Tab-separated table of C-alpha atoms in Angstrom:
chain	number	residue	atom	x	y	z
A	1	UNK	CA	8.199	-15.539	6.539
A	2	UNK	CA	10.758	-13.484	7.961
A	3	UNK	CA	13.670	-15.432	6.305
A	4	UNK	CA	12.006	-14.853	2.814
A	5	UNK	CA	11.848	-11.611	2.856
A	6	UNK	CA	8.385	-10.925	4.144
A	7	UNK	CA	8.666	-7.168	5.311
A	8	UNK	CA	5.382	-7.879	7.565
A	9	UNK	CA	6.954	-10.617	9.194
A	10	UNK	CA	9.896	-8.286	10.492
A	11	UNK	CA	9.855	-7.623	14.050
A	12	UNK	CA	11.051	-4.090	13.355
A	13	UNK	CA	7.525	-3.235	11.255
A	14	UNK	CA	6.419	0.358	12.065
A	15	UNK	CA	3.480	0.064	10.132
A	16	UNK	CA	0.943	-2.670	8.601
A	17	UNK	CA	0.635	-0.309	5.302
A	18	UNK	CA	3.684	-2.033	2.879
A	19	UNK	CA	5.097	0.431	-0.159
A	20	UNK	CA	5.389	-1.309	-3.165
A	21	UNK	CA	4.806	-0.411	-6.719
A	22	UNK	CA	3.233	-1.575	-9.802
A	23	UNK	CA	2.120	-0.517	-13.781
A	24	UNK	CA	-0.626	-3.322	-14.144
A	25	UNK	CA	-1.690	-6.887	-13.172
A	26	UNK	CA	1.255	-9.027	-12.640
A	27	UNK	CA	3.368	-6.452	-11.565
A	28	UNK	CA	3.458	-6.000	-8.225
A	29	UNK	CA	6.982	-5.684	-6.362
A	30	UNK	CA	7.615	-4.485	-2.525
A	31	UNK	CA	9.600	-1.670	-1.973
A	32	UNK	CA	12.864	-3.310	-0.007
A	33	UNK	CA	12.822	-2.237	3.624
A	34	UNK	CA	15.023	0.943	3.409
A	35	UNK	CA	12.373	2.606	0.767
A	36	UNK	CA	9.387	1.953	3.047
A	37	UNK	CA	8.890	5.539	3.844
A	38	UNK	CA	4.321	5.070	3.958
A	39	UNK	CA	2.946	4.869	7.162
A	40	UNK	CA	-0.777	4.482	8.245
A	41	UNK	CA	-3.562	2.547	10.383
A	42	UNK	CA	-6.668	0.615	10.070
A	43	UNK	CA	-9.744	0.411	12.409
A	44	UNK	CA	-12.629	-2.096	12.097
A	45	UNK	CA	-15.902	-0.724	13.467
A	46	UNK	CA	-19.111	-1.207	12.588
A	47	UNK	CA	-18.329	-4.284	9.435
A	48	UNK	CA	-16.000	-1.850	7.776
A	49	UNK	CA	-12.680	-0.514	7.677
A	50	UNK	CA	-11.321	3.009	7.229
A	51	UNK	CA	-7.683	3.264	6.759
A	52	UNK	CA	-5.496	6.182	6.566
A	53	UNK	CA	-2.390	5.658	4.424
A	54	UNK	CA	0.612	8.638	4.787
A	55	UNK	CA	3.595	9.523	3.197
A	56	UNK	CA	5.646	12.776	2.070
A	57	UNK	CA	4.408	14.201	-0.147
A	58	UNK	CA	8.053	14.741	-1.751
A	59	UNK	CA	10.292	11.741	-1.204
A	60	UNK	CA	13.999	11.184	-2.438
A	61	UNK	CA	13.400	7.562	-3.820
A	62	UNK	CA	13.080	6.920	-7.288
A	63	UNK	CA	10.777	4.290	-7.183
A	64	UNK	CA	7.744	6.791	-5.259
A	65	UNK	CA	5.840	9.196	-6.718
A	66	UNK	CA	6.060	13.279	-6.191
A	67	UNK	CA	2.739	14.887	-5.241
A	68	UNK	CA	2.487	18.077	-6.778
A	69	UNK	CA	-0.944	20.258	-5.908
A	70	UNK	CA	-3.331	19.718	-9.095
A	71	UNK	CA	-1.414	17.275	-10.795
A	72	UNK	CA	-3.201	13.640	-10.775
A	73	UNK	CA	-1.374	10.157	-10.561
A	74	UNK	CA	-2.833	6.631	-10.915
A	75	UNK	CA	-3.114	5.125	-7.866
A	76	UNK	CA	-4.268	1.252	-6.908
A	77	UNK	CA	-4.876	-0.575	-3.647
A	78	UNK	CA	-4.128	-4.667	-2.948
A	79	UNK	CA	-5.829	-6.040	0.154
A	80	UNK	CA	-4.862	-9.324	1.595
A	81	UNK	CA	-7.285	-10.899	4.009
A	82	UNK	CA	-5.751	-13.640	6.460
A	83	UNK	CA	-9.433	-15.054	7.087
A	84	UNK	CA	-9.696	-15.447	3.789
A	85	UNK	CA	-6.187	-17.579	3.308
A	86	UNK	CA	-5.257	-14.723	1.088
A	87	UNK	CA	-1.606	-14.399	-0.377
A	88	UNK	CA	0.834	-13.847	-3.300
A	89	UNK	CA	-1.701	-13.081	-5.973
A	90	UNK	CA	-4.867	-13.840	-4.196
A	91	UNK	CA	-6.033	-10.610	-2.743
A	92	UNK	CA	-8.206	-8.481	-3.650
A	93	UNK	CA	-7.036	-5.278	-5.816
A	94	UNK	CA	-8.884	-2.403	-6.660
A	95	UNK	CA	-9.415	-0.361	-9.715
A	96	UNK	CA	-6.871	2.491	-10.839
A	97	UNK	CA	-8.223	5.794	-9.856
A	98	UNK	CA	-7.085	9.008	-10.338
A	99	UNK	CA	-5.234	11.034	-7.077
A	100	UNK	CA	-5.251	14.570	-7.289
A	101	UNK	CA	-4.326	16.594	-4.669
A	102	UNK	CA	-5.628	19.807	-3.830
């Protein structure tokens, strides 16, 4: 996985939260390894997960969003579940929803 490209594969992964980018279905492209600037962490407790995803809220790459106080952006999640012999497109993906930030 490592040899294709797989940035979760990499032994040098700082986080399990991958940056990528997308305007629709079909879309979906990783960020290569020198744009991965999101960080975050997932616990399982209770048959759920809560997940905090971070990032800058400025960032210097053109492929990332700016967050500017009271402006909103679309933003979409993809989940891939081992168990569940997700990958490529199988995952599941939720809807867009609007992030505004206070």
């Amino acid at each position: 996985a490592e040899a294709a490209g797989n940035l979760q594969a990499s032994p040098s992964l700082r986080s399990p939260v991958e940056d990528a980018n997308a305007r629709g279905f079909g879309s979906f492209k990783t960020q290569p390894a020198s744009s991965q600037n999101v960080g975050g962490k997932g616990i399982w407790r209770d048959g759920f997960w809560s997940v905090l995803v971070t990032r800058e809220l400025k960032s210097k790459d053109a492929n990332d969003v700016n967050f500017v106080a009271g402006k909103s952006v679309p933003v979409a999640f993809a989940v891939w579940n081992g168990q569940q012999r997700d990958r490529n497109g199988r995952k599941v993906v939720s809807n867009w929803y609007q992030l505004t930030l206070e």
